[in-house]
Amino acid sequence: MKTKAAVVHTVGKPMEIEELDLDGPGDGEVLIRFTHAGLCHSDLHVVTGDLPARLPMVLGHEGAGVVEEVGTGVTRVKPGDQVVCSFIPNCGTCRWCATGQQAICDMGATILEGYLPGDRWPISGPAGKYGAACMLGTFSQYGVIHQNSAVAVDADIPLDKAVLVGCGVPTGWGSAVNAAAVKPGETVIVVGIGGIGINAVQGARYAGAKNLIAVDPLENKREKALELGATHAVASAEEATALAMELTRGVGADKGIITTGLVTEPQVTTTFHSISKGGTVVITGLNRLDINNIQLPATILTLFKKTVKGSLFGDCNPTTDIPKILGLYQSGDIKLDEIITRTYRLDQVNEGYEDLEAGKNIRGVIVHEHE
Ligand SMILES: NC(=O)c1ccc[n+]([C@@H]2O[C@H](COP(=O)([O-])OP(=O)(O)OC[C@H]3O[C@@H](n4cnc5c(N)ncnc54)[C@H](O)[C@@H]3O)[C@@H](O)[C@H]2O)c1
Ligand SMILES: [Zn+2]
Ligand SMILES: [Zn+2]
């Protein structure tokens, strides 16, 4: 069949909308009609070359849709199911899945090449074989994905909101709840309030942070953070450090979570010095693979027993955490409607990323059209 998709052919060039050919679903695979796709900064890292991906690639890794058809051996979903896509697949049996760490499942090894197990490339077109970002490629009307990337959700879940639970919400929420393990009464700093950071704010609030300091140079971001549970909002990590010291009588924050679009050495260093003895810095945002953006005094790390750690997918287990988070949305404990700033058509995808770069959106969402 044919599908219209947004493709990056060359690093640094805008995405191109192309009509591509899509195979039917093979063994273990699912044909999905994508209804919505979220505009996450990670796709932009592929466009800019921060994340070196095999090109051409159909971008988009935050997505939701409806199962149209399943291949042989598919047991996780059936035609007609509503699905939220997990940006890392989970096999269930590798060492990481088997120990409750689905976010680092070995199947994720090919997310930057974008083919499915067995060297399967379901998408083709004028430039040959096309990969799909995170083995999903949600900036396409239709996709063939592996069943291990599909999480079925209840029929009464609105996909136009649930789409964010494919990446941004669990990544941010889990960065606070799982990776930082925020506890009631703690002081928490979240640096960078985009689609990830706003959900770190929501997670830290839900986990009981007493002082929750949101950091973003942009006023619209700070306002949204205050609306969704931050107790303070400041423009820079330096101001957050001073405020955390003041609020804790010089002890420092318990947790710092870095969710900026490009994580830099000064952000990491400042956040490191803002946390107390025994405190934790979680780094969730990305930058170029080859930059050493952690430059820290290890002796202070040791003498103050501090922890600096990375987090992928908020250390979530998508098969259980995606439904859990959607349940918290239905009970009003996690807000999704409030964090979608604007919707776009597929052919407006580059405009969507211009808006992200200009800081206009908490999250932008593509609403797919099918004739
Ligand atoms: N680890 C993971 O599993 C994972 C998953 C998804 C996204 N990410 C990464 O997380 C990062 C954030 O993604 P996003 O979609 O929320 O991006 P975004 O561009 O929507 O938001 C980033 C925010 O950081 C702010 N910012 C920039 N410089 C800042 C500074 N010096 N201090 C404070 N705030 C600053 C921006 O104003 C913006 O509001 C990206 O690098 C993305 O690739 C990681
Ligand atoms: Zn993402
Ligand atoms: Zn696995």
Short mmCIF file of C-alpha atoms and ligand atoms in Angstrom, two decimals:
data_model
loop_
_atom_site.label_atom_id
_atom_site.label_comp_id
_atom_site.label_asym_id
_atom_site.label_seq_id
_atom_site.Cartn_x
_atom_site.Cartn_y
_atom_site.Cartn_z
CA MET A 1 0.00 0.00 0.00
CA LYS A 2 0.95 3.67 -0.21
CA THR A 3 1.61 5.98 2.72
CA LYS A 4 2.49 9.66 2.96
CA ALA A 5 5.38 10.27 5.33
CA ALA A 6 7.87 12.90 6.52
CA VAL A 7 11.39 11.82 5.62
CA VAL A 8 14.84 13.15 6.44
CA HIS A 9 17.24 12.48 3.55
CA THR A 10 20.13 14.77 4.47
CA VAL A 11 21.39 15.97 7.83
CA GLY A 12 20.57 19.63 8.32
CA LYS A 13 17.84 19.73 5.66
CA PRO A 14 14.11 19.98 6.40
CA MET A 15 11.99 16.85 6.22
CA GLU A 16 10.35 16.06 2.89
CA ILE A 17 6.82 14.76 2.52
CA GLU A 18 6.87 11.73 0.23
CA GLU A 19 4.50 9.03 -0.91
CA LEU A 20 6.14 5.71 -0.05
CA ASP A 21 5.39 2.01 -0.47
CA LEU A 22 4.57 -0.04 2.60
CA ASP A 23 4.70 -3.85 2.78
CA GLY A 24 2.03 -5.84 4.55
CA PRO A 25 2.83 -7.09 8.06
CA GLY A 26 5.19 -10.06 8.29
CA ASP A 27 5.75 -12.48 11.15
CA GLY A 28 5.30 -10.70 14.49
CA GLU A 29 4.46 -7.43 12.73
CA VAL A 30 1.47 -5.13 12.81
CA LEU A 31 0.02 -2.74 10.23
CA ILE A 32 -1.03 0.37 12.10
CA ARG A 33 -3.00 3.41 10.93
CA PHE A 34 -1.29 6.20 12.82
CA THR A 35 -3.85 8.74 14.00
CA HIS A 36 -1.51 11.05 15.91
CA ALA A 37 2.20 11.73 16.32
CA GLY A 38 3.93 13.94 18.89
CA LEU A 39 6.73 16.35 18.00
CA CYS A 40 9.54 15.33 20.38
CA HIS A 41 12.95 16.99 20.34
CA SER A 42 14.67 13.63 19.75
CA ASP A 43 13.53 13.58 16.09
CA LEU A 44 15.16 16.97 15.71
CA HIS A 45 18.42 15.45 16.97
CA VAL A 46 18.26 13.13 13.95
CA VAL A 47 17.62 16.07 11.59
CA THR A 48 20.57 18.04 13.03
CA GLY A 49 22.85 15.01 13.15
CA ASP A 50 23.27 15.07 16.96
CA LEU A 51 22.03 11.49 16.79
CA PRO A 52 23.66 9.84 13.76
CA ALA A 53 20.93 7.81 12.08
CA ARG A 54 20.87 5.78 8.89
CA LEU A 55 19.13 7.88 6.23
CA PRO A 56 16.65 8.16 4.63
CA MET A 57 14.49 7.78 7.67
CA VAL A 58 10.80 8.33 8.29
CA LEU A 59 10.84 10.32 11.51
CA GLY A 60 8.45 10.24 14.45
CA HIS A 61 8.68 8.02 17.51
CA GLU A 62 5.81 9.32 19.62
CA GLY A 63 2.64 7.87 18.12
CA ALA A 64 -0.74 6.31 18.54
CA GLY A 65 -3.15 4.64 16.17
CA VAL A 66 -5.38 1.73 15.37
CA VAL A 67 -4.32 -1.78 14.35
CA GLU A 68 -5.48 -2.51 10.79
CA GLU A 69 -3.97 -5.93 10.24
CA VAL A 70 -1.63 -8.33 12.01
CA GLY A 71 0.95 -10.76 10.63
CA THR A 72 1.48 -14.37 11.68
CA GLY A 73 2.42 -15.03 15.28
CA VAL A 74 1.03 -11.75 16.63
CA THR A 75 -0.49 -12.21 20.08
CA ARG A 76 -0.15 -8.82 21.75
CA VAL A 77 -2.70 -6.92 19.66
CA LYS A 78 -5.54 -7.62 17.21
CA PRO A 79 -7.19 -5.67 14.38
CA GLY A 80 -9.26 -2.78 15.71
CA ASP A 81 -7.20 -2.34 18.88
CA GLN A 82 -6.17 1.15 19.88
CA VAL A 83 -2.43 1.28 20.36
CA VAL A 84 0.10 3.63 21.93
CA CYS A 85 3.55 2.98 20.45
CA SER A 86 6.49 2.49 22.74
CA PHE A 87 9.60 4.23 21.39
CA ILE A 88 11.72 1.33 22.60
CA PRO A 89 10.32 -2.14 21.82
CA ASN A 90 10.35 -4.74 24.55
CA CYS A 91 10.94 -8.40 23.85
CA GLY A 92 10.08 -9.55 27.37
CA THR A 93 12.88 -12.07 27.59
CA CYS A 94 16.27 -10.36 27.20
CA ARG A 95 18.32 -9.81 30.35
CA TRP A 96 16.99 -6.25 30.71
CA CYS A 97 13.31 -7.00 30.10
CA ALA A 98 13.50 -10.01 32.39
CA THR A 99 14.78 -7.81 35.22
CA GLY A 100 12.14 -5.11 34.86
CA GLN A 101 14.19 -2.76 32.68
CA GLN A 102 12.21 -2.77 29.45
CA ALA A 103 13.48 0.71 28.60
CA ILE A 104 16.87 -0.78 27.77
CA CYS A 105 15.59 -3.90 25.95
CA ASP A 106 18.17 -5.29 23.53
CA MET A 107 15.65 -4.86 20.70
CA GLY A 108 16.30 -1.13 20.97
CA ALA A 109 19.72 -1.63 19.35
CA THR A 110 18.44 -0.70 15.88
CA ILE A 111 16.29 2.35 16.69
CA LEU A 112 18.65 4.67 14.79
CA GLU A 113 18.71 2.41 11.75
CA GLY A 114 15.02 1.82 11.86
CA TYR A 115 14.59 -1.69 10.49
CA LEU A 116 12.63 -4.50 12.10
CA PRO A 117 14.03 -7.85 13.32
CA GLY A 118 15.26 -10.10 10.53
CA ASP A 119 16.65 -7.22 8.45
CA ARG A 120 13.09 -6.24 7.50
CA TRP A 121 12.58 -2.88 5.81
CA PRO A 122 8.81 -2.52 5.27
CA ILE A 123 9.11 1.00 3.79
CA SER A 124 10.54 1.69 0.35
CA GLY A 125 10.47 4.54 -2.15
CA PRO A 126 12.48 6.52 -4.69
CA ALA A 127 15.58 6.46 -2.44
CA GLY A 128 15.45 2.70 -1.84
CA LYS A 129 14.96 1.30 1.66
CA TYR A 130 13.68 3.73 4.29
CA GLY A 131 14.23 3.24 8.00
CA ALA A 132 11.67 4.28 10.58
CA ALA A 133 12.70 6.27 13.65
CA CYS A 134 12.71 4.01 16.72
CA MET A 135 11.34 1.26 14.44
CA LEU A 136 8.08 3.26 14.36
CA GLY A 137 8.16 6.23 11.94
CA THR A 138 5.00 7.83 13.29
CA PHE A 139 5.24 10.79 10.88
CA SER A 140 3.51 8.50 8.38
CA GLN A 141 -0.16 7.79 7.76
CA TYR A 142 0.49 4.06 8.12
CA GLY A 143 3.32 1.96 9.46
CA VAL A 144 4.38 -1.64 9.86
CA ILE A 145 5.83 -2.03 13.33
CA HIS A 146 6.85 -4.97 15.49
CA GLN A 147 4.22 -6.13 17.98
CA ASN A 148 6.79 -5.56 20.73
CA SER A 149 6.46 -1.81 20.06
CA ALA A 150 2.66 -1.83 20.38
CA VAL A 151 0.85 -1.37 23.68
CA ALA A 152 -2.91 -1.89 23.41
CA VAL A 153 -4.94 0.65 25.37
CA ASP A 154 -8.62 0.71 26.34
CA ALA A 155 -11.15 1.71 23.68
CA ASP A 156 -12.29 4.71 25.74
CA ILE A 157 -8.83 6.31 25.76
CA PRO A 158 -8.67 9.39 23.47
CA LEU A 159 -5.67 8.80 21.21
CA ASP A 160 -5.26 12.52 20.46
CA LYS A 161 -4.06 12.88 24.06
CA ALA A 162 -2.70 9.38 24.69
CA VAL A 163 -0.20 9.88 21.86
CA LEU A 164 2.05 11.74 24.33
CA VAL A 165 2.32 8.61 26.44
CA GLY A 166 4.48 7.00 23.73
CA CYS A 167 7.49 9.09 24.80
CA GLY A 168 7.20 12.48 26.48
CA VAL A 169 4.97 11.65 29.41
CA PRO A 170 6.57 8.43 30.64
CA THR A 171 10.06 9.81 29.96
CA GLY A 172 9.50 12.95 32.02
CA TRP A 173 7.24 11.45 34.66
CA GLY A 174 9.51 8.45 35.11
CA SER A 175 12.63 10.64 35.27
CA ALA A 176 11.16 12.07 38.46
CA VAL A 177 9.27 9.09 39.89
CA ASN A 178 11.61 6.25 38.90
CA ALA A 179 15.07 7.61 38.10
CA ALA A 180 15.22 10.44 40.65
CA ALA A 181 12.90 8.48 42.99
CA VAL A 182 11.39 11.72 44.32
CA LYS A 183 10.04 11.29 47.86
CA PRO A 184 7.42 13.28 49.79
CA GLY A 185 8.83 16.51 51.19
CA GLU A 186 11.82 16.73 48.87
CA THR A 187 13.16 19.73 47.00
CA VAL A 188 13.41 19.08 43.27
CA ILE A 189 14.79 21.13 40.38
CA VAL A 190 13.67 20.41 36.81
CA VAL A 191 15.82 22.14 34.17
CA GLY A 192 14.12 22.63 30.77
CA ILE A 193 10.33 22.66 30.46
CA GLY A 194 9.44 21.10 27.12
CA GLY A 195 7.40 17.97 26.49
CA ILE A 196 9.74 15.99 28.73
CA GLY A 197 10.37 18.52 31.50
CA ILE A 198 6.70 19.38 32.04
CA ASN A 199 6.09 15.72 32.77
CA ALA A 200 9.04 15.58 35.16
CA VAL A 201 7.24 18.42 36.95
CA GLN A 202 4.01 16.41 36.95
CA GLY A 203 5.82 13.32 38.25
CA ALA A 204 7.70 15.17 40.99
CA ARG A 205 4.50 16.87 42.15
CA TYR A 206 2.65 13.55 42.23
CA ALA A 207 5.51 11.94 44.17
CA GLY A 208 5.19 14.64 46.82
CA ALA A 209 7.92 17.20 46.19
CA LYS A 210 7.59 20.04 48.70
CA ASN A 211 9.64 22.56 46.75
CA LEU A 212 9.47 22.03 43.00
CA ILE A 213 11.59 24.50 41.07
CA ALA A 214 11.08 24.64 37.30
CA VAL A 215 13.81 26.23 35.19
CA ASP A 216 13.34 27.61 31.70
CA PRO A 217 14.45 30.86 30.08
CA LEU A 218 11.01 31.18 28.46
CA GLU A 219 8.12 32.69 30.37
CA ASN A 220 5.41 30.57 28.68
CA LYS A 221 7.22 27.44 29.89
CA ARG A 222 7.54 28.76 33.44
CA GLU A 223 3.84 29.65 33.51
CA LYS A 224 2.84 26.15 32.40
CA ALA A 225 5.11 24.57 35.01
CA LEU A 226 3.48 26.66 37.76
CA GLU A 227 0.05 25.68 36.42
CA LEU A 228 0.92 21.97 36.62
CA GLY A 229 2.44 21.84 40.07
CA ALA A 230 5.80 23.63 40.24
CA THR A 231 6.01 25.77 43.38
CA HIS A 232 8.63 28.08 41.88
CA ALA A 233 9.81 28.91 38.35
CA VAL A 234 13.02 30.68 37.42
CA ALA A 235 14.89 31.47 34.21
CA SER A 236 18.26 29.84 34.88
CA ALA A 237 19.85 26.92 36.72
CA GLU A 238 21.96 29.44 38.68
CA GLU A 239 18.81 31.10 40.02
CA ALA A 240 17.40 27.65 40.84
CA THR A 241 20.53 26.82 42.83
CA ALA A 242 20.28 30.03 44.85
CA LEU A 243 16.58 29.43 45.46
CA ALA A 244 17.09 25.79 46.46
CA MET A 245 19.79 26.85 48.95
CA GLU A 246 17.47 29.48 50.39
CA LEU A 247 14.51 27.08 50.68
CA THR A 248 16.64 24.38 52.36
CA ARG A 249 18.78 26.61 54.62
CA GLY A 250 21.88 25.91 52.59
CA VAL A 251 21.48 22.16 52.30
CA GLY A 252 20.59 22.05 48.60
CA ALA A 253 18.00 20.25 46.50
CA ASP A 254 17.46 16.53 46.91
CA LYS A 255 17.08 15.89 43.18
CA GLY A 256 17.94 17.71 39.95
CA ILE A 257 16.47 16.55 36.64
CA ILE A 258 17.90 17.87 33.36
CA THR A 259 15.44 17.83 30.47
CA THR A 260 16.80 20.57 28.23
CA GLY A 261 16.81 20.12 24.45
CA LEU A 262 20.61 20.25 24.36
CA VAL A 263 22.28 19.26 27.61
CA THR A 264 25.40 21.37 28.14
CA GLU A 265 28.32 21.18 30.54
CA PRO A 266 27.31 24.33 32.48
CA GLN A 267 23.77 22.97 33.01
CA VAL A 268 25.14 19.71 34.40
CA THR A 269 27.77 21.38 36.57
CA THR A 270 25.35 23.94 38.00
CA THR A 271 22.74 21.28 38.76
CA PHE A 272 25.41 19.07 40.34
CA HIS A 273 26.34 21.87 42.73
CA SER A 274 22.68 22.63 43.48
CA ILE A 275 22.00 19.24 45.03
CA SER A 276 22.73 18.25 48.60
CA LYS A 277 24.97 15.54 49.98
CA GLY A 278 23.40 12.23 49.01
CA GLY A 279 21.48 13.96 46.21
CA THR A 280 20.89 12.78 42.67
CA VAL A 281 21.14 14.43 39.26
CA VAL A 282 19.20 12.67 36.50
CA ILE A 283 20.16 13.48 32.92
CA THR A 284 17.34 12.81 30.48
CA GLY A 285 18.03 15.38 27.75
CA LEU A 286 20.52 14.62 24.98
CA ASN A 287 23.22 16.29 22.92
CA ARG A 288 25.71 15.11 20.31
CA LEU A 289 26.99 11.59 21.03
CA ASP A 290 30.63 12.68 21.04
CA ILE A 291 30.41 15.63 23.46
CA ASN A 292 31.78 15.19 26.98
CA ASN A 293 29.18 17.39 28.62
CA ILE A 294 29.82 16.00 32.07
CA GLN A 295 32.92 17.62 33.59
CA LEU A 296 32.66 17.21 37.33
CA PRO A 297 34.90 17.06 40.40
CA ALA A 298 34.79 13.37 41.26
CA THR A 299 36.17 14.05 44.71
CA ILE A 300 33.12 16.17 45.56
CA LEU A 301 30.95 13.43 44.05
CA THR A 302 32.58 10.95 46.39
CA LEU A 303 32.91 13.01 49.56
CA PHE A 304 29.30 14.23 49.23
CA LYS A 305 28.03 10.82 48.05
CA LYS A 306 26.25 12.38 45.10
CA THR A 307 24.80 10.40 42.19
CA VAL A 308 24.72 11.45 38.54
CA LYS A 309 22.73 9.09 36.36
CA GLY A 310 21.18 8.83 32.92
CA SER A 311 17.62 7.79 32.28
CA LEU A 312 16.05 6.36 29.14
CA PHE A 313 12.25 6.38 28.80
CA GLY A 314 12.10 7.48 32.44
CA ASP A 315 13.21 3.98 33.46
CA CYS A 316 9.65 2.91 32.64
CA ASN A 317 8.39 -0.50 31.63
CA PRO A 318 6.12 0.46 28.74
CA THR A 319 3.84 -2.57 28.90
CA THR A 320 2.75 -1.65 32.42
CA ASP A 321 3.62 2.04 32.70
CA ILE A 322 1.77 3.21 29.57
CA PRO A 323 -1.57 1.83 30.86
CA LYS A 324 -0.75 3.05 34.39
CA ILE A 325 -0.10 6.61 33.19
CA LEU A 326 -3.28 6.57 31.09
CA GLY A 327 -5.20 5.54 34.21
CA LEU A 328 -3.69 8.51 36.05
CA TYR A 329 -4.81 10.72 33.16
CA GLN A 330 -8.36 9.39 33.46
CA SER A 331 -8.39 10.10 37.20
CA GLY A 332 -7.08 13.63 36.62
CA ASP A 333 -3.73 13.02 38.32
CA ILE A 334 -1.72 13.54 35.13
CA LYS A 335 -2.73 16.31 32.72
CA LEU A 336 -2.43 15.69 29.00
CA ASP A 337 -4.91 18.12 27.41
CA GLU A 338 -3.11 21.05 29.06
CA ILE A 339 0.31 20.17 27.62
CA ILE A 340 -0.68 20.03 23.96
CA THR A 341 -0.06 23.53 22.68
CA ARG A 342 -0.90 23.10 18.99
CA THR A 343 -1.83 20.53 16.39
CA TYR A 344 -0.43 20.30 12.85
CA ARG A 345 -1.13 18.45 9.61
CA LEU A 346 1.63 16.09 8.43
CA ASP A 347 2.67 18.58 5.73
CA GLN A 348 3.23 21.19 8.48
CA VAL A 349 5.78 19.03 10.31
CA ASN A 350 8.72 21.36 9.62
CA GLU A 351 6.68 24.31 10.88
CA GLY A 352 6.00 22.25 14.00
CA TYR A 353 9.73 21.88 14.60
CA GLU A 354 10.33 25.58 13.92
CA ASP A 355 7.79 26.25 16.67
CA LEU A 356 9.55 23.77 18.99
CA GLU A 357 12.90 25.47 18.36
CA ALA A 358 11.32 28.88 18.93
CA GLY A 359 10.01 27.59 22.27
CA LYS A 360 6.36 28.12 21.40
CA ASN A 361 5.15 24.63 22.27
CA ILE A 362 5.05 22.51 25.36
CA ARG A 363 4.16 19.74 22.88
CA GLY A 364 2.97 19.91 19.29
CA VAL A 365 0.96 17.02 17.82
CA ILE A 366 0.43 15.94 14.23
CA VAL A 367 -3.12 14.86 13.45
CA HIS A 368 -2.92 12.40 10.55
CA GLU A 369 -5.40 12.54 7.69
CA HIS A 370 -6.53 9.44 5.78
CA GLU A 371 -8.68 10.03 2.72
N1 LIG B 1 16.22 10.02 27.70
C1 LIG B 1 15.12 9.80 27.01
O1 LIG B 1 14.54 8.71 27.07
C2 LIG B 1 14.54 10.88 26.15
C3 LIG B 1 13.27 10.71 25.58
C4 LIG B 1 12.73 11.76 24.86
C5 LIG B 1 13.44 12.95 24.70
N2 LIG B 1 14.68 13.05 25.22
C6 LIG B 1 15.46 14.30 25.11
O2 LIG B 1 15.02 15.19 26.12
C7 LIG B 1 15.29 16.54 25.69
C8 LIG B 1 14.05 17.38 25.84
O3 LIG B 1 13.08 17.01 24.87
P1 LIG B 1 11.77 17.91 24.65
O4 LIG B 1 11.00 17.26 23.55
O5 LIG B 1 11.12 18.19 25.93
O6 LIG B 1 12.47 19.25 24.10
P2 LIG B 1 11.90 20.75 23.99
O7 LIG B 1 12.75 21.43 22.99
O8 LIG B 1 10.43 20.72 23.81
O9 LIG B 1 12.16 21.38 25.46
C9 LIG B 1 13.42 21.77 25.90
C10 LIG B 1 13.25 22.96 26.83
O10 LIG B 1 14.52 23.30 27.39
C11 LIG B 1 14.58 24.70 27.54
N3 LIG B 1 15.96 25.14 27.69
C12 LIG B 1 16.89 25.32 26.73
N4 LIG B 1 18.05 25.73 27.28
C13 LIG B 1 17.84 25.80 28.62
C14 LIG B 1 18.65 26.14 29.73
N5 LIG B 1 19.94 26.49 29.58
N6 LIG B 1 18.11 26.11 30.97
C15 LIG B 1 16.81 25.73 31.14
N7 LIG B 1 16.00 25.40 30.13
C16 LIG B 1 16.52 25.43 28.87
C17 LIG B 1 13.89 25.21 26.28
O11 LIG B 1 13.44 26.56 26.44
C18 LIG B 1 12.72 24.22 26.16
O12 LIG B 1 11.57 24.69 26.84
C19 LIG B 1 15.80 16.41 24.25
O13 LIG B 1 17.23 16.41 24.25
C20 LIG B 1 15.28 15.06 23.83
O14 LIG B 1 16.01 14.50 22.78
C21 LIG B 1 15.24 12.05 25.96
ZN ZN B 2 10.82 11.35 22.34
ZN ZN B 3 14.04 -7.23 25.90
#
